[in-house]
Every structure is written in C-alpha cells, then in structure tokens.
Amino acid sequence: MTTTTSPAAYTESLFGLAGRLAVVTGAGRGIGLAIAECLAAAGADIIGAGARMPAGESAVRAAVEAHGRTFTPLQADLSDREQTAALAADLAGRDVDILVNNAGTIRRSPAAEHTDADFDHVVEVNLRAAFVLAREVGRSMVRRGGGKIVNTASMLSFQGGVRVPGYTASKSAIAGLTKALANEWASRGVNVNAVAPGYVATDNTRELREDPARSQEILSRIPAGRWAAPSDIAGAVLFLCSRAADYVHGAVVPVDGGWLAR
C-alpha cells in the first residue's frame, strides 16, 4: 500500500521552521521586522538584534509572539566593533540554526564629496559586522553540522549606483563574501546565500520616494510597476532558510520586481 503525504504536510516539511532558532539583525523595523515575523509564522523562535532594540514591548516582539513563538531582544550597535564582538560572542554560545544578516545603513553624497567617515561607517555596518557575526555563528554551525546564513546584498551588488559609493562597495563585497563562505561551508552542511533587494519602501529610501521626479524615474524602470514591500523580501529569505533550499549555496537572489532584467 502506497501512502501519500498531504499537500499541507509536504509544504510544511519543506518550508516549516518548527524547533529552529533564528537571529535577525536590524529586526526592529522595515525588512528586518518583516523577516522576523515571516520566520516566526513558519515556526521559528526569534532573536532580534538592533541598535535600538527595546527590552520590553516592541512591534517585532508583538509580531513574533502573535504566532506563538518566543522573542529575545538583544541590543547592539553594529557600527561599534566592541558591541559587534559582544553580540557575536553571545550568539556563538547559543544553538543558532539561522542567521539573517539584515542590518544595514546608507550614506548618500556625490563620490567627490563622500567622506572617509561616511564610507567607513557604511562598510563597518554592512560588511564587517556581517562577516564577524557569520564567522562566529558559522563556526558553531559547522561544528554542529548544519545551519542557514542569509546575507543582505543589493541590486548594487550588480550595478554601480549613483551617489552611494560606500554602500555599493559594501554590497558588492557582501556578494563575494557570501560565495566565499559557501565554498568553505557547503560540504559541512551550512548554507550561505544572500538576497538582493530592489527598491523597497523603507526609511532608507524615504528620500527617494519623497522626490516625485526621482520616484517616477525609478518606478518607470521596474517591470512590476511598484516599490517592494518588506514582506516581498521576507518570502525569499524564508525560502533560503528552509529545507527547500538545502541544495542552494552561494546564491545571490535578486528580489527587485524585475529591475535587473531590464
């Protein structure tokens, strides 16, 4: 007699995260909040890290706990090397199954006016902190024989952008770092991949969205005809964190409404 698995059970076996512990940096708002909620809805308990992460009530805590999952807040400013190191050490001592390096920042100015301080700040948060966290958490994953790391790249991992040299440099490096870590850890059961968001309606893009001419210029180039919502990015992250992506290593997945296809 042949037994068949129901569609719901099959989907749950591929995308369910019950019993997993997921860390999401920059979880307090925007894309990070959407990712934390999405992973919690799939069954994961969440550690949310951020520079201003409240110890008590917060939007992300409410979103996670609404799905019956536990939420642990950790406060760390990833532009501060000591705080990044402390966070990495804390996480390395836990059995983290999923690390989503989502925290990021941007500084806009013409390249000829882009200061060393701006460049260094962006690279520190977007690249160096992501590496330190991936290294420390990844070491534990390798020892335990499994885990998922998802970095946040960008369309500008593929393109040069305008007036954001520090951001473009950091996101291009994230794409390379993702591949480098995947090459070392794929055989040890650890998947390292990245999502590359397009234009998303968050605080980082407020300046662009509030400029009617620039906003229309951007929208006219997006085949989907709209800015992404944070939840659009969260779905791709869920895939990369799930069993469905067990054979995906070193990928940088664009979630851009078709921007790069133009």
Short mmCIF file of C-alpha atoms in Angstrom, two decimals:
data_model
loop_
_atom_site.label_atom_id
_atom_site.label_comp_id
_atom_site.label_asym_id
_atom_site.label_seq_id
_atom_site.Cartn_x
_atom_site.Cartn_y
_atom_site.Cartn_z
CA MET A 1 0.00 0.00 0.00
CA THR A 2 1.37 3.39 -1.00
CA THR A 3 0.96 6.25 1.43
CA THR A 4 0.91 9.81 0.22
CA THR A 5 1.73 12.98 2.05
CA SER A 6 -0.91 15.68 2.06
CA PRO A 7 -0.06 18.92 0.23
CA ALA A 8 -0.11 20.81 3.53
CA ALA A 9 2.22 18.34 5.22
CA TYR A 10 4.57 18.32 2.25
CA THR A 11 4.72 22.12 2.22
CA GLU A 12 5.31 22.18 5.96
CA SER A 13 8.17 19.67 5.61
CA LEU A 14 9.87 21.93 3.05
CA PHE A 15 9.23 25.39 4.48
CA GLY A 16 8.40 24.81 8.14
CA LEU A 17 10.92 26.04 10.71
CA ALA A 18 9.49 24.48 13.87
CA GLY A 19 12.14 23.98 16.51
CA ARG A 20 14.60 26.37 14.83
CA LEU A 21 16.21 29.39 16.45
CA ALA A 22 16.66 32.32 14.07
CA VAL A 23 18.66 35.51 14.58
CA VAL A 24 17.62 38.59 12.58
CA THR A 25 19.74 41.73 12.81
CA GLY A 26 18.06 45.07 12.22
CA ALA A 27 14.83 43.39 13.27
CA GLY A 28 13.15 46.43 14.76
CA ARG A 29 11.59 47.81 11.59
CA GLY A 30 11.26 47.57 7.83
CA ILE A 31 12.68 44.50 6.14
CA GLY A 32 14.06 43.05 9.38
CA LEU A 33 10.68 43.22 11.10
CA ALA A 34 9.01 41.55 8.11
CA ILE A 35 11.64 38.79 8.08
CA ALA A 36 11.30 38.15 11.81
CA GLU A 37 7.53 37.86 11.52
CA CYS A 38 7.75 35.61 8.45
CA LEU A 39 10.20 33.20 10.09
CA ALA A 40 8.10 33.15 13.25
CA ALA A 41 4.99 32.34 11.21
CA ALA A 42 6.92 29.38 9.80
CA GLY A 43 7.62 28.17 13.34
CA ALA A 44 10.99 29.64 14.35
CA ASP A 45 11.80 31.30 17.65
CA ILE A 46 13.42 34.68 17.06
CA ILE A 47 16.34 36.61 18.47
CA GLY A 48 16.06 40.19 17.25
CA ALA A 49 19.17 42.34 17.37
CA GLY A 50 19.37 46.06 16.75
CA ALA A 51 20.96 49.29 17.91
CA ARG A 52 17.71 50.48 19.46
CA MET A 53 16.01 47.15 20.19
CA PRO A 54 13.71 47.63 23.20
CA ALA A 55 14.00 45.13 26.01
CA GLY A 56 10.24 45.29 26.58
CA GLU A 57 7.32 45.79 24.24
CA SER A 58 8.03 46.39 20.57
CA ALA A 59 6.42 45.89 17.18
CA VAL A 60 8.68 42.96 16.40
CA ARG A 61 8.02 41.25 19.72
CA ALA A 62 4.28 41.59 19.18
CA ALA A 63 4.55 40.23 15.64
CA VAL A 64 6.61 37.21 16.70
CA GLU A 65 4.55 36.38 19.78
CA ALA A 66 1.32 36.64 17.76
CA HIS A 67 2.50 33.47 16.02
CA GLY A 68 3.11 31.71 19.33
CA ARG A 69 6.88 31.91 19.11
CA THR A 70 9.37 33.26 21.63
CA PHE A 71 11.19 36.55 21.09
CA THR A 72 14.53 37.51 22.62
CA PRO A 73 15.76 41.10 22.13
CA LEU A 74 19.46 41.90 22.02
CA GLN A 75 20.75 45.44 21.72
CA ALA A 76 23.92 46.10 19.71
CA ASP A 77 25.14 48.96 17.56
CA LEU A 78 26.91 47.24 14.67
CA SER A 79 28.92 50.37 13.87
CA ASP A 80 30.72 49.80 17.19
CA ARG A 81 33.27 46.99 16.98
CA GLU A 82 33.13 46.17 20.67
CA GLN A 83 29.36 45.82 20.59
CA THR A 84 29.53 43.70 17.45
CA ALA A 85 32.11 41.41 19.07
CA ALA A 86 29.97 41.09 22.21
CA LEU A 87 26.90 40.21 20.17
CA ALA A 88 28.85 37.67 18.13
CA ALA A 89 30.20 36.03 21.28
CA ASP A 90 26.71 35.87 22.79
CA LEU A 91 25.23 34.27 19.67
CA ALA A 92 28.12 31.82 19.31
CA GLY A 93 27.18 30.45 22.74
CA ARG A 94 23.63 29.64 21.60
CA ASP A 95 22.48 26.90 19.24
CA VAL A 96 21.52 29.27 16.42
CA ASP A 97 20.06 27.49 13.39
CA ILE A 98 19.50 30.55 11.18
CA LEU A 99 21.37 33.84 10.93
CA VAL A 100 19.92 36.64 8.81
CA ASN A 101 22.40 39.48 8.44
CA ASN A 102 19.82 42.12 7.60
CA ALA A 103 21.07 45.23 9.43
CA GLY A 104 22.37 47.89 7.09
CA THR A 105 22.83 51.59 6.53
CA ILE A 106 23.42 54.03 3.68
CA ARG A 107 25.01 57.45 3.27
CA ARG A 108 24.23 59.46 0.13
CA SER A 109 26.55 62.03 -1.42
CA PRO A 110 28.47 62.53 -4.67
CA ALA A 111 31.64 60.44 -4.77
CA ALA A 112 33.86 63.54 -4.76
CA GLU A 113 32.20 64.62 -1.50
CA HIS A 114 31.81 61.18 0.13
CA THR A 115 33.83 61.44 3.34
CA ASP A 116 36.08 58.80 4.83
CA ALA A 117 33.81 58.76 7.87
CA ASP A 118 30.72 58.03 5.79
CA PHE A 119 32.49 55.33 3.79
CA ASP A 120 33.91 53.66 6.89
CA HIS A 121 30.60 53.77 8.76
CA VAL A 122 28.69 52.10 5.94
CA VAL A 123 31.31 49.41 5.36
CA GLU A 124 31.52 48.72 9.10
CA VAL A 125 27.79 48.06 9.45
CA ASN A 126 27.03 46.46 6.10
CA LEU A 127 30.13 44.32 5.61
CA ARG A 128 32.46 43.92 8.55
CA ALA A 129 29.74 43.31 11.14
CA ALA A 130 28.05 40.79 8.84
CA PHE A 131 31.34 38.92 8.47
CA VAL A 132 32.07 38.87 12.20
CA LEU A 133 28.60 37.53 13.02
CA ALA A 134 28.72 34.97 10.20
CA ARG A 135 32.19 33.82 11.29
CA GLU A 136 31.27 33.30 14.94
CA VAL A 137 27.81 31.82 14.39
CA GLY A 138 29.04 29.88 11.36
CA ARG A 139 31.81 28.25 13.40
CA SER A 140 29.15 26.84 15.72
CA MET A 141 27.01 25.71 12.78
CA VAL A 142 29.95 23.92 11.19
CA ARG A 143 30.70 22.16 14.46
CA ARG A 144 27.06 21.03 14.74
CA GLY A 145 26.85 20.04 11.06
CA GLY A 146 24.17 22.38 9.79
CA GLY A 147 22.67 25.85 9.60
CA LYS A 148 21.48 28.62 7.32
CA ILE A 149 23.06 32.05 6.86
CA VAL A 150 21.35 34.66 4.71
CA ASN A 151 23.17 37.91 3.99
CA THR A 152 21.58 41.05 2.57
CA ALA A 153 23.12 42.13 -0.70
CA SER A 154 21.52 44.63 -3.10
CA MET A 155 20.87 45.44 -6.73
CA LEU A 156 24.06 47.44 -6.30
CA SER A 157 25.93 44.18 -5.81
CA PHE A 158 25.46 44.00 -9.59
CA GLN A 159 25.36 47.69 -10.53
CA GLY A 160 27.27 50.81 -9.57
CA GLY A 161 24.51 53.07 -8.36
CA VAL A 162 24.71 56.85 -8.06
CA ARG A 163 25.86 58.91 -5.04
CA VAL A 164 26.33 55.83 -2.82
CA PRO A 165 29.95 54.67 -3.28
CA GLY A 166 30.30 53.27 0.24
CA TYR A 167 27.02 51.40 0.02
CA THR A 168 27.84 49.96 -3.41
CA ALA A 169 31.27 48.85 -2.25
CA SER A 170 29.85 47.14 0.83
CA LYS A 171 27.06 45.37 -1.03
CA SER A 172 29.37 44.21 -3.82
CA ALA A 173 31.62 42.77 -1.13
CA ILE A 174 28.69 41.04 0.57
CA ALA A 175 28.02 39.13 -2.66
CA GLY A 176 31.63 37.99 -2.75
CA LEU A 177 31.70 37.13 0.94
CA THR A 178 28.56 35.04 0.55
CA LYS A 179 30.21 32.96 -2.17
CA ALA A 180 33.47 32.62 -0.23
CA LEU A 181 31.72 31.32 2.90
CA ALA A 182 29.54 28.98 0.84
CA ASN A 183 32.62 27.48 -0.80
CA GLU A 184 34.07 26.61 2.60
CA TRP A 185 30.97 25.53 4.46
CA ALA A 186 28.66 23.85 1.92
CA SER A 187 30.31 20.48 2.50
CA ARG A 188 29.79 20.95 6.25
CA GLY A 189 26.01 21.27 5.94
CA VAL A 190 25.86 25.06 6.22
CA ASN A 191 24.04 27.01 3.50
CA VAL A 192 25.26 30.57 2.94
CA ASN A 193 23.25 32.67 0.49
CA ALA A 194 22.06 36.24 0.05
CA VAL A 195 19.02 38.17 -1.07
CA ALA A 196 19.48 41.26 -3.22
CA PRO A 197 16.52 43.59 -2.62
CA GLY A 198 15.50 46.15 -5.18
CA TYR A 199 13.83 49.42 -4.24
CA VAL A 200 11.91 48.75 -1.03
CA ALA A 201 9.60 51.18 0.76
CA THR A 202 11.61 51.64 3.97
CA ASP A 203 13.25 54.50 5.87
CA ASN A 204 16.42 54.05 3.79
CA THR A 205 14.53 55.00 0.61
CA ARG A 206 12.34 57.75 2.05
CA GLU A 207 14.44 60.49 0.42
CA LEU A 208 13.98 58.88 -2.99
CA ARG A 209 10.27 58.23 -2.58
CA GLU A 210 9.63 61.81 -1.47
CA ASP A 211 11.31 63.17 -4.62
CA PRO A 212 8.48 62.98 -7.22
CA ALA A 213 10.79 63.09 -10.23
CA ARG A 214 13.25 60.51 -8.89
CA SER A 215 10.49 58.24 -7.64
CA GLN A 216 8.78 58.25 -11.03
CA GLU A 217 12.10 57.61 -12.76
CA ILE A 218 12.62 54.54 -10.57
CA LEU A 219 9.08 53.23 -10.95
CA SER A 220 9.21 53.55 -14.72
CA ARG A 221 12.16 51.15 -14.80
CA ILE A 222 10.65 48.47 -12.54
CA PRO A 223 8.68 45.94 -14.63
CA ALA A 224 6.46 45.17 -11.62
CA GLY A 225 5.48 48.85 -11.55
CA ARG A 226 5.76 49.34 -7.78
CA TRP A 227 8.18 49.65 -4.91
CA ALA A 228 8.71 46.43 -2.99
CA ALA A 229 7.08 45.91 0.39
CA PRO A 230 9.30 44.49 3.15
CA SER A 231 7.20 41.31 3.05
CA ASP A 232 8.31 40.75 -0.55
CA ILE A 233 11.86 40.31 0.69
CA ALA A 234 10.83 38.18 3.67
CA GLY A 235 9.38 35.45 1.45
CA ALA A 236 12.67 34.97 -0.37
CA VAL A 237 14.53 34.85 2.95
CA LEU A 238 12.14 32.16 4.22
CA PHE A 239 12.93 30.04 1.17
CA LEU A 240 16.69 30.35 1.76
CA CYS A 241 16.24 29.47 5.44
CA SER A 242 14.16 26.37 4.72
CA ARG A 243 14.81 22.76 3.71
CA ALA A 244 13.59 23.72 0.24
CA ALA A 245 16.93 25.48 -0.25
CA ASP A 246 19.16 22.68 1.07
CA TYR A 247 20.98 22.47 -2.27
CA VAL A 248 21.30 26.24 -2.74
CA HIS A 249 24.79 27.50 -1.89
CA GLY A 250 26.45 30.83 -2.67
CA ALA A 251 23.44 32.28 -4.48
CA VAL A 252 22.64 35.99 -4.57
CA VAL A 253 18.91 36.08 -5.25
CA PRO A 254 17.51 39.35 -6.70
CA VAL A 255 14.11 40.38 -5.32
CA ASP A 256 13.69 43.52 -7.38
CA GLY A 257 10.44 43.47 -9.34
CA GLY A 258 12.41 42.70 -12.49
CA TRP A 259 14.79 45.69 -12.29
CA LEU A 260 17.88 43.70 -13.24
CA ALA A 261 16.06 42.05 -16.12
CA ARG A 262 15.65 45.38 -17.91
#
